[in-house]
XYZ file of C-alpha atoms in Angstrom:
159
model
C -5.484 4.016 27.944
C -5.074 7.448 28.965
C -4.102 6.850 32.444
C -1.570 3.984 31.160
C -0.230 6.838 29.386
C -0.289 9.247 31.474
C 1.508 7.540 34.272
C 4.227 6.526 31.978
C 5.334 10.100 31.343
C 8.464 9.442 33.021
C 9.870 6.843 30.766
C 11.208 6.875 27.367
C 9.849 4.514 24.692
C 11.819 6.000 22.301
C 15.918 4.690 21.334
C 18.663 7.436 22.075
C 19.138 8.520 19.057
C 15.484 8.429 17.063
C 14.366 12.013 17.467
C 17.474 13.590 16.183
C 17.529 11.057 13.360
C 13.744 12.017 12.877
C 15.385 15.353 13.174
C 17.971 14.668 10.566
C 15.413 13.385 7.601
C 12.748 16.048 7.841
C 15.659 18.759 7.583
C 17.191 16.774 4.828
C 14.043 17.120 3.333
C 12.997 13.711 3.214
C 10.013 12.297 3.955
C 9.605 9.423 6.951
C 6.734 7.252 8.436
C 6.457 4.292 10.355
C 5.202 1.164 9.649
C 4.388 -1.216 12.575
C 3.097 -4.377 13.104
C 0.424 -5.706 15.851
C -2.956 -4.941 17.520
C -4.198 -1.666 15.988
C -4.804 -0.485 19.579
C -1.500 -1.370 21.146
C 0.080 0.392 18.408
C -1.546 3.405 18.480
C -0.658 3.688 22.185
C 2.932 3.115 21.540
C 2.765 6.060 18.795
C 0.806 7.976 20.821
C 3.198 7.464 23.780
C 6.319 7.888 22.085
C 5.202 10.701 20.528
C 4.844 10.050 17.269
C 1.222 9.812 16.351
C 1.198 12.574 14.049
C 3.848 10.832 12.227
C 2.786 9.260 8.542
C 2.078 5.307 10.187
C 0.853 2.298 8.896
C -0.180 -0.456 11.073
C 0.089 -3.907 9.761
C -2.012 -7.033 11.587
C -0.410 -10.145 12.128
C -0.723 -11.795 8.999
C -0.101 -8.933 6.976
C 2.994 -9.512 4.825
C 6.278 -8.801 6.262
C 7.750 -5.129 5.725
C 10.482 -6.890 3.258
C 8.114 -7.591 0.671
C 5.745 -5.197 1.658
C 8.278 -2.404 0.029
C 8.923 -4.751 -2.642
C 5.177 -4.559 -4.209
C 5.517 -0.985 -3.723
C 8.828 -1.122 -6.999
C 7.621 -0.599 -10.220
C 10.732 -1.727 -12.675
C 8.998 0.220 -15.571
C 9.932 3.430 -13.588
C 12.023 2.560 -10.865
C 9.859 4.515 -8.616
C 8.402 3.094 -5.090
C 4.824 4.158 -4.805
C 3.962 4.851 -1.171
C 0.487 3.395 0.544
C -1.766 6.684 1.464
C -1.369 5.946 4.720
C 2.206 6.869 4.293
C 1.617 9.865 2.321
C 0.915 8.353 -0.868
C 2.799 9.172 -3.830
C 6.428 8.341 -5.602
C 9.047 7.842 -4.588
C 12.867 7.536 -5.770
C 14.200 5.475 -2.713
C 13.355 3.754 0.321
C 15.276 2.980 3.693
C 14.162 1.011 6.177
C 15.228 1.116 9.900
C 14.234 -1.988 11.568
C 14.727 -4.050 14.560
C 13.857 -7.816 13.809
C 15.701 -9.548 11.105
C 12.910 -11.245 9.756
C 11.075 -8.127 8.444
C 13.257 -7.596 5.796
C 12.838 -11.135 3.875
C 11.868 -10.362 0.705
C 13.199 -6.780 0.898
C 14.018 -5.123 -2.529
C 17.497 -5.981 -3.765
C 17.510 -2.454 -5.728
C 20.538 0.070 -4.957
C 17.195 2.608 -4.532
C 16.541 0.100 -1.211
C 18.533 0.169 1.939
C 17.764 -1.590 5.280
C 19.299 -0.658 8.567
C 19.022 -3.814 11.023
C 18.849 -1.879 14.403
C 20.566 -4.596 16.735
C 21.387 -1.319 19.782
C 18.034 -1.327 21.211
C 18.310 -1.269 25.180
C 14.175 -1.043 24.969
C 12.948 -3.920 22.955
C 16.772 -6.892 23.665
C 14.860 -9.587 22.104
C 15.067 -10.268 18.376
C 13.921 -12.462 15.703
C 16.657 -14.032 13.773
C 16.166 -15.061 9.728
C 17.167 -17.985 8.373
C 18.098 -16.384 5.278
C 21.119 -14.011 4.743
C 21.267 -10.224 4.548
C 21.487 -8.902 1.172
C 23.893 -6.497 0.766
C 22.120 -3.081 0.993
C 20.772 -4.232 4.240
C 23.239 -3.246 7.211
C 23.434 -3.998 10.660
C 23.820 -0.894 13.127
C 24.487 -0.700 16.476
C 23.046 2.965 16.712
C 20.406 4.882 15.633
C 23.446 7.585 15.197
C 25.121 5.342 11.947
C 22.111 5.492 10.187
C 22.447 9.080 9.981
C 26.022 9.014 9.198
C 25.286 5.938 6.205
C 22.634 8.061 4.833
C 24.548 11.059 4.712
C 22.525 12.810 7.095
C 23.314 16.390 9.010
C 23.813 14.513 12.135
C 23.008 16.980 14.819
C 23.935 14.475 17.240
């Protein structure tokens, strides 16, 4: 693993645009983390490669529920509050946006105003894409660019 890594030092595994956005939400002073999907090992090379390993992560298996209605057990209606997973920092929280790049992850996504979806269709890394069957619901938007996610969201765009 090491060596894969190392010799890879040269390339980017990261979209243009992610680090400022990072960037953008920790000086906003919101909190991020990453949830990804696959072989625990393959995805803690891809953090560790990209850099983001000390990021807040969860890794979800195979036939873990889809990120859509993974969020959506996290609502509680009695409080409107999202309660994170500890391995995402644990605690409440008022809203939650998620920035993803297959379409199919967000079935079952929360319909609340305090839930918006960015569907990442830019990505010059990762072309292919899985396609839902189902619509979009409407706080779920399709971005060419890691850059209109910060501008949607209201962030300082350093970019």
């Amino acid at each position: 693993v090491d060596g894969f890594v190392g010799r890879q030092h040269e390339v980017s595994f990261l979209e243009e645009g992610a680090e400022v956005l990072l960037h953008d939400v920790a000086e906003g002073g919101h909190r991020s983390g990453i949830i990804t999907r696959g072989g625990v090992e393959w995805q803690k090379i891809k953090l560790r490669k990209t850099g983001l390993e000390g990021v807040p992560h969860l890794i979800l298996g195979k036939e873990d529920d889809i990120k859509g209605k993974l969020i959506a057990s996290w609502y509680d209606s009695t409080t409107g509050l999202y309660r994170l997973p500890d391995e995402l920092g644990g605690g409440f929280v008022e809203e939650v946006v998620l920035v993803e790049d297959k379409e199919t992850e967000f079935d079952g996504f929360p319909t609340q105003a305090s839930a918006r979806g960015y569907l990442f269709t830019g990505s010059d890394i990762k072309p292919e894409t899985e396609v839902s069957t189902k619509p979009l619901s409407p706080n779920i938007v399709r971005v060419n660019s890691l850059h209109e996610i910060a501008r949607h969201e209201g962030l300082n765009a350093s970019s």
